[in-house]
Short mmCIF file of C-alpha atoms in Angstrom, two decimals:
data_model
loop_
_atom_site.label_atom_id
_atom_site.label_comp_id
_atom_site.label_asym_id
_atom_site.label_seq_id
_atom_site.Cartn_x
_atom_site.Cartn_y
_atom_site.Cartn_z
CA UNK K 1 -0.05 -0.20 -0.19
CA UNK K 2 0.73 3.47 -0.60
CA UNK K 3 1.31 6.65 1.28
CA UNK K 4 1.33 5.18 4.28
CA UNK K 5 2.55 6.70 7.68
CA UNK K 6 4.07 4.70 10.57
CA UNK K 7 5.92 6.02 13.53
CA UNK K 8 6.42 3.58 16.61
CA UNK K 9 7.33 0.15 17.35
CA UNK K 10 4.76 -2.54 15.36
CA UNK K 11 2.88 0.68 14.02
CA UNK K 12 1.31 -0.47 11.03
CA UNK K 13 2.82 -3.93 11.48
CA UNK K 14 1.08 -6.18 9.19
CA UNK K 15 0.12 -3.55 6.62
CA UNK K 16 -0.24 -5.16 3.05
CA UNK K 17 -1.79 -3.26 0.53
CA UNK K 18 -3.86 -0.98 3.00
CA UNK K 19 -3.27 2.82 1.66
CA UNK K 20 -3.49 6.46 3.08
CA UNK K 21 -3.18 4.97 6.99
CA UNK K 22 -1.62 7.24 9.63
CA UNK K 23 -0.35 5.18 12.67
CA UNK K 24 1.67 6.90 15.85
CA UNK K 25 2.30 5.02 18.66
CA UNK K 26 3.27 1.49 19.54
CA UNK K 27 1.10 -1.34 18.15
CA UNK K 28 -1.12 1.05 16.49
CA UNK K 29 -2.75 -0.10 13.42
CA UNK K 30 -0.52 -3.47 14.10
CA UNK K 31 -3.02 -6.12 12.68
CA UNK K 32 -4.75 -4.12 9.43
CA UNK K 33 -3.76 -5.76 6.55
CA UNK K 34 -5.82 -3.93 3.57
CA UNK K 35 -7.80 -0.99 5.83
CA UNK K 36 -7.36 2.35 4.38
CA UNK K 37 -7.85 5.97 5.42
CA UNK K 38 -7.22 5.17 8.68
CA UNK K 39 -5.65 7.50 11.33
CA UNK K 40 -4.53 5.58 14.75
CA UNK K 41 -2.69 7.73 17.36
CA UNK K 42 -1.66 5.95 20.57
CA UNK K 43 -0.95 2.73 22.02
CA UNK K 44 -2.53 -0.25 20.68
CA UNK K 45 -5.15 2.55 18.80
CA UNK K 46 -7.21 0.16 16.59
CA UNK K 47 -4.88 -2.65 17.41
CA UNK K 48 -7.14 -5.41 15.38
CA UNK K 49 -8.32 -3.45 12.69
CA UNK K 50 -7.79 -5.72 9.75
CA UNK K 51 -9.93 -4.53 7.05
CA UNK K 52 -11.84 -1.55 8.05
CA UNK K 53 -11.57 1.58 6.93
CA UNK K 54 -12.23 5.68 7.38
CA UNK K 55 -11.67 5.20 11.27
CA UNK K 56 -10.04 7.93 13.47
CA UNK K 57 -8.92 6.51 16.88
CA UNK K 58 -7.17 8.91 19.15
CA UNK K 59 -5.90 7.48 22.82
CA UNK K 60 -4.42 4.51 24.65
CA UNK K 61 -6.44 1.45 23.20
CA UNK K 62 -8.91 3.44 21.23
CA UNK K 63 -10.85 1.57 19.44
CA UNK K 64 -8.95 -1.39 20.08
CA UNK K 65 -10.91 -4.22 19.00
CA UNK K 66 -12.61 -2.87 16.16
CA UNK K 67 -11.64 -5.30 12.99
CA UNK K 68 -14.26 -4.50 10.39
CA UNK K 69 -15.89 -1.37 11.45
CA UNK K 70 -15.85 1.12 9.46
CA UNK K 71 -16.53 5.09 9.54
CA UNK K 72 -15.96 5.20 13.28
CA UNK K 73 -14.11 8.39 15.63
CA UNK K 74 -13.24 7.25 18.56
CA UNK K 75 -11.07 10.19 21.11
CA UNK K 76 -10.11 9.19 24.48
CA UNK K 77 -8.61 6.61 26.12
CA UNK K 78 -10.54 3.30 25.38
CA UNK K 79 -12.67 5.38 23.30
CA UNK K 80 -14.78 2.13 21.63
CA UNK K 81 -12.85 -0.06 22.74
CA UNK K 82 -14.61 -3.10 22.29
CA UNK K 83 -16.25 -2.31 18.78
CA UNK K 84 -15.25 -4.76 16.38
CA UNK K 85 -18.02 -4.58 13.29
CA UNK K 86 -20.34 -1.13 14.28
CA UNK K 87 -19.55 1.64 12.25
CA UNK K 88 -20.07 5.19 11.80
CA UNK K 89 -20.17 5.65 15.61
CA UNK K 90 -18.77 8.37 17.35
CA UNK K 91 -17.16 8.53 21.10
CA UNK K 92 -15.23 11.30 23.11
CA UNK K 93 -14.36 10.76 26.14
CA UNK K 94 -12.72 8.30 28.78
CA UNK K 95 -14.26 4.63 27.81
CA UNK K 96 -17.08 6.57 25.80
CA UNK K 97 -19.31 3.62 23.84
CA UNK K 98 -16.72 1.20 25.79
CA UNK K 99 -19.03 -1.94 25.60
CA UNK K 100 -19.77 -1.06 22.10
CA UNK K 101 -19.54 -4.52 19.53
CA UNK K 102 -21.96 -4.17 16.84
CA UNK K 103 -23.98 -1.14 17.62
CA UNK K 104 -23.85 1.76 14.52
CA UNK K 105 -24.85 5.27 14.33
CA UNK K 106 -24.25 6.34 17.86
CA UNK K 107 -23.14 8.92 19.54
CA UNK K 108 -21.65 9.39 22.81
CA UNK K 109 -19.84 12.70 24.53
CA UNK K 110 -18.57 12.49 28.14
CA UNK K 111 -16.55 10.14 30.47
CA UNK K 112 -18.25 6.63 30.07
CA UNK K 113 -21.03 7.56 28.11
CA UNK K 114 -22.75 4.92 26.85
CA UNK K 115 -20.30 2.90 28.72
CA UNK K 116 -22.92 -0.47 28.43
CA UNK K 117 -24.40 0.23 25.39
CA UNK K 118 -23.34 -3.46 23.15
CA UNK K 119 -25.34 -3.55 20.20
CA UNK K 120 -28.04 -1.04 20.13
CA UNK K 121 -27.61 1.91 17.23
CA UNK K 122 -28.80 5.03 16.62
CA UNK K 123 -28.67 5.89 20.59
CA UNK K 124 -27.36 9.61 21.71
CA UNK K 125 -25.67 10.26 25.06
CA UNK K 126 -24.44 13.46 26.44
CA UNK K 127 -22.46 13.97 30.05
CA UNK K 128 -20.32 11.82 32.22
CA UNK K 129 -21.98 8.25 32.62
CA UNK K 130 -24.88 9.05 30.96
CA UNK K 131 -26.20 5.60 29.58
CA UNK K 132 -29.09 4.81 27.73
CA UNK K 133 -32.18 2.09 29.35
CA UNK K 134 -30.89 -0.68 27.36
CA UNK K 135 -27.81 -1.95 26.12
CA UNK K 136 -29.34 -3.56 23.05
CA UNK K 137 -32.15 -0.92 22.42
CA UNK K 138 -32.18 1.35 19.24
CA UNK K 139 -33.17 5.10 18.88
CA UNK K 140 -32.60 5.85 22.35
CA UNK K 141 -31.50 9.31 24.13
CA UNK K 142 -29.64 10.01 27.33
CA UNK K 143 -28.39 13.10 28.95
CA UNK K 144 -27.48 13.74 32.67
CA UNK K 145 -25.81 16.56 34.57
CA UNK K 146 -25.36 15.07 37.90
CA UNK K 147 -28.10 13.19 39.17
CA UNK K 148 -30.58 14.91 36.79
CA UNK K 149 -31.57 13.35 33.72
CA UNK K 150 -33.10 13.06 30.29
CA UNK K 151 -34.33 9.98 28.75
CA UNK K 152 -35.65 8.63 25.74
CA UNK K 153 -36.33 5.13 25.31
CA UNK K 154 -39.58 2.16 24.54
CA UNK K 155 -41.86 1.54 27.93
CA UNK K 156 -42.32 2.89 31.03
CA UNK K 157 -39.61 4.21 33.55
CA UNK K 158 -41.63 3.39 36.50
CA UNK K 159 -39.35 1.02 38.24
CA UNK K 160 -36.58 0.80 35.67
CA UNK K 161 -34.78 3.70 35.29
CA UNK K 162 -33.14 5.38 38.21
CA UNK K 163 -33.03 9.30 38.31
CA UNK K 164 -32.96 11.65 41.04
CA UNK K 165 -36.38 13.92 41.26
CA UNK K 166 -36.31 16.22 38.32
CA UNK K 167 -35.38 14.07 35.70
CA UNK K 168 -37.62 13.07 32.96
CA UNK K 169 -38.11 10.39 30.55
CA UNK K 170 -39.78 10.30 27.01
CA UNK K 171 -41.84 7.35 26.04
CA UNK K 172 -41.15 6.93 22.51
CA UNK K 173 -43.82 4.30 21.82
CA UNK K 174 -46.29 6.14 24.03
CA UNK K 175 -49.59 7.76 23.90
CA UNK K 176 -51.98 9.62 25.28
CA UNK K 177 -51.11 9.73 29.02
CA UNK K 178 -48.02 7.87 28.84
CA UNK K 179 -45.76 9.72 26.60
CA UNK K 180 -43.78 12.03 28.92
CA UNK K 181 -42.68 11.26 32.62
CA UNK K 182 -41.26 13.10 35.30
CA UNK K 183 -39.45 11.65 38.35
CA UNK K 184 -41.39 13.57 41.49
CA UNK K 185 -40.13 11.41 44.44
CA UNK K 186 -37.40 8.94 45.36
CA UNK K 187 -34.04 7.96 45.09
CA UNK K 188 -34.20 4.78 43.31
CA UNK K 189 -36.24 3.59 40.35
CA UNK K 190 -39.90 4.42 41.68
CA UNK K 191 -41.62 7.85 42.16
CA UNK K 192 -42.18 8.34 38.44
CA UNK K 193 -45.34 10.03 37.32
CA UNK K 194 -47.01 10.42 33.62
CA UNK K 195 -47.96 13.71 32.60
#
């Protein structure tokens, strides 16, 4: 492959025909063979990538497990660490989207944002430790500022979602009187009132 740049022990070590890759750091893009237009900055960034292309990993072990996933962007230590084939994900922050394996089109910003998401797609999380209600469901939103949260997912939050008083929840499969919920009491997963 042509137009590659590698700096660091075992950086782009296995490349055969991949082109326009940049690998900086020990073992960055180490196993990539034919992947193209990848950028890996940091120890073991995009380490397991083989044929995935158009990925950007910045941070120690960012996108470490990615093999064939494409169009992913990971910024922060261990961001998108477990991703293997998921595509078009954006993770910014320490361990953001850490557990994601095959989920695609997710956006997570913040320390451990969407940490538990595994196969869910089209999810968005903003704020430290902001997690979707389900690690496998699609089309969820999680915004967190301290104990106050706003979630959007399917079903009722009562007995399911732990949040502080003043938090809100939107049931994206709800109807009249079952779409908007407000956390009015308690510290656990009860105290949600439908509005």
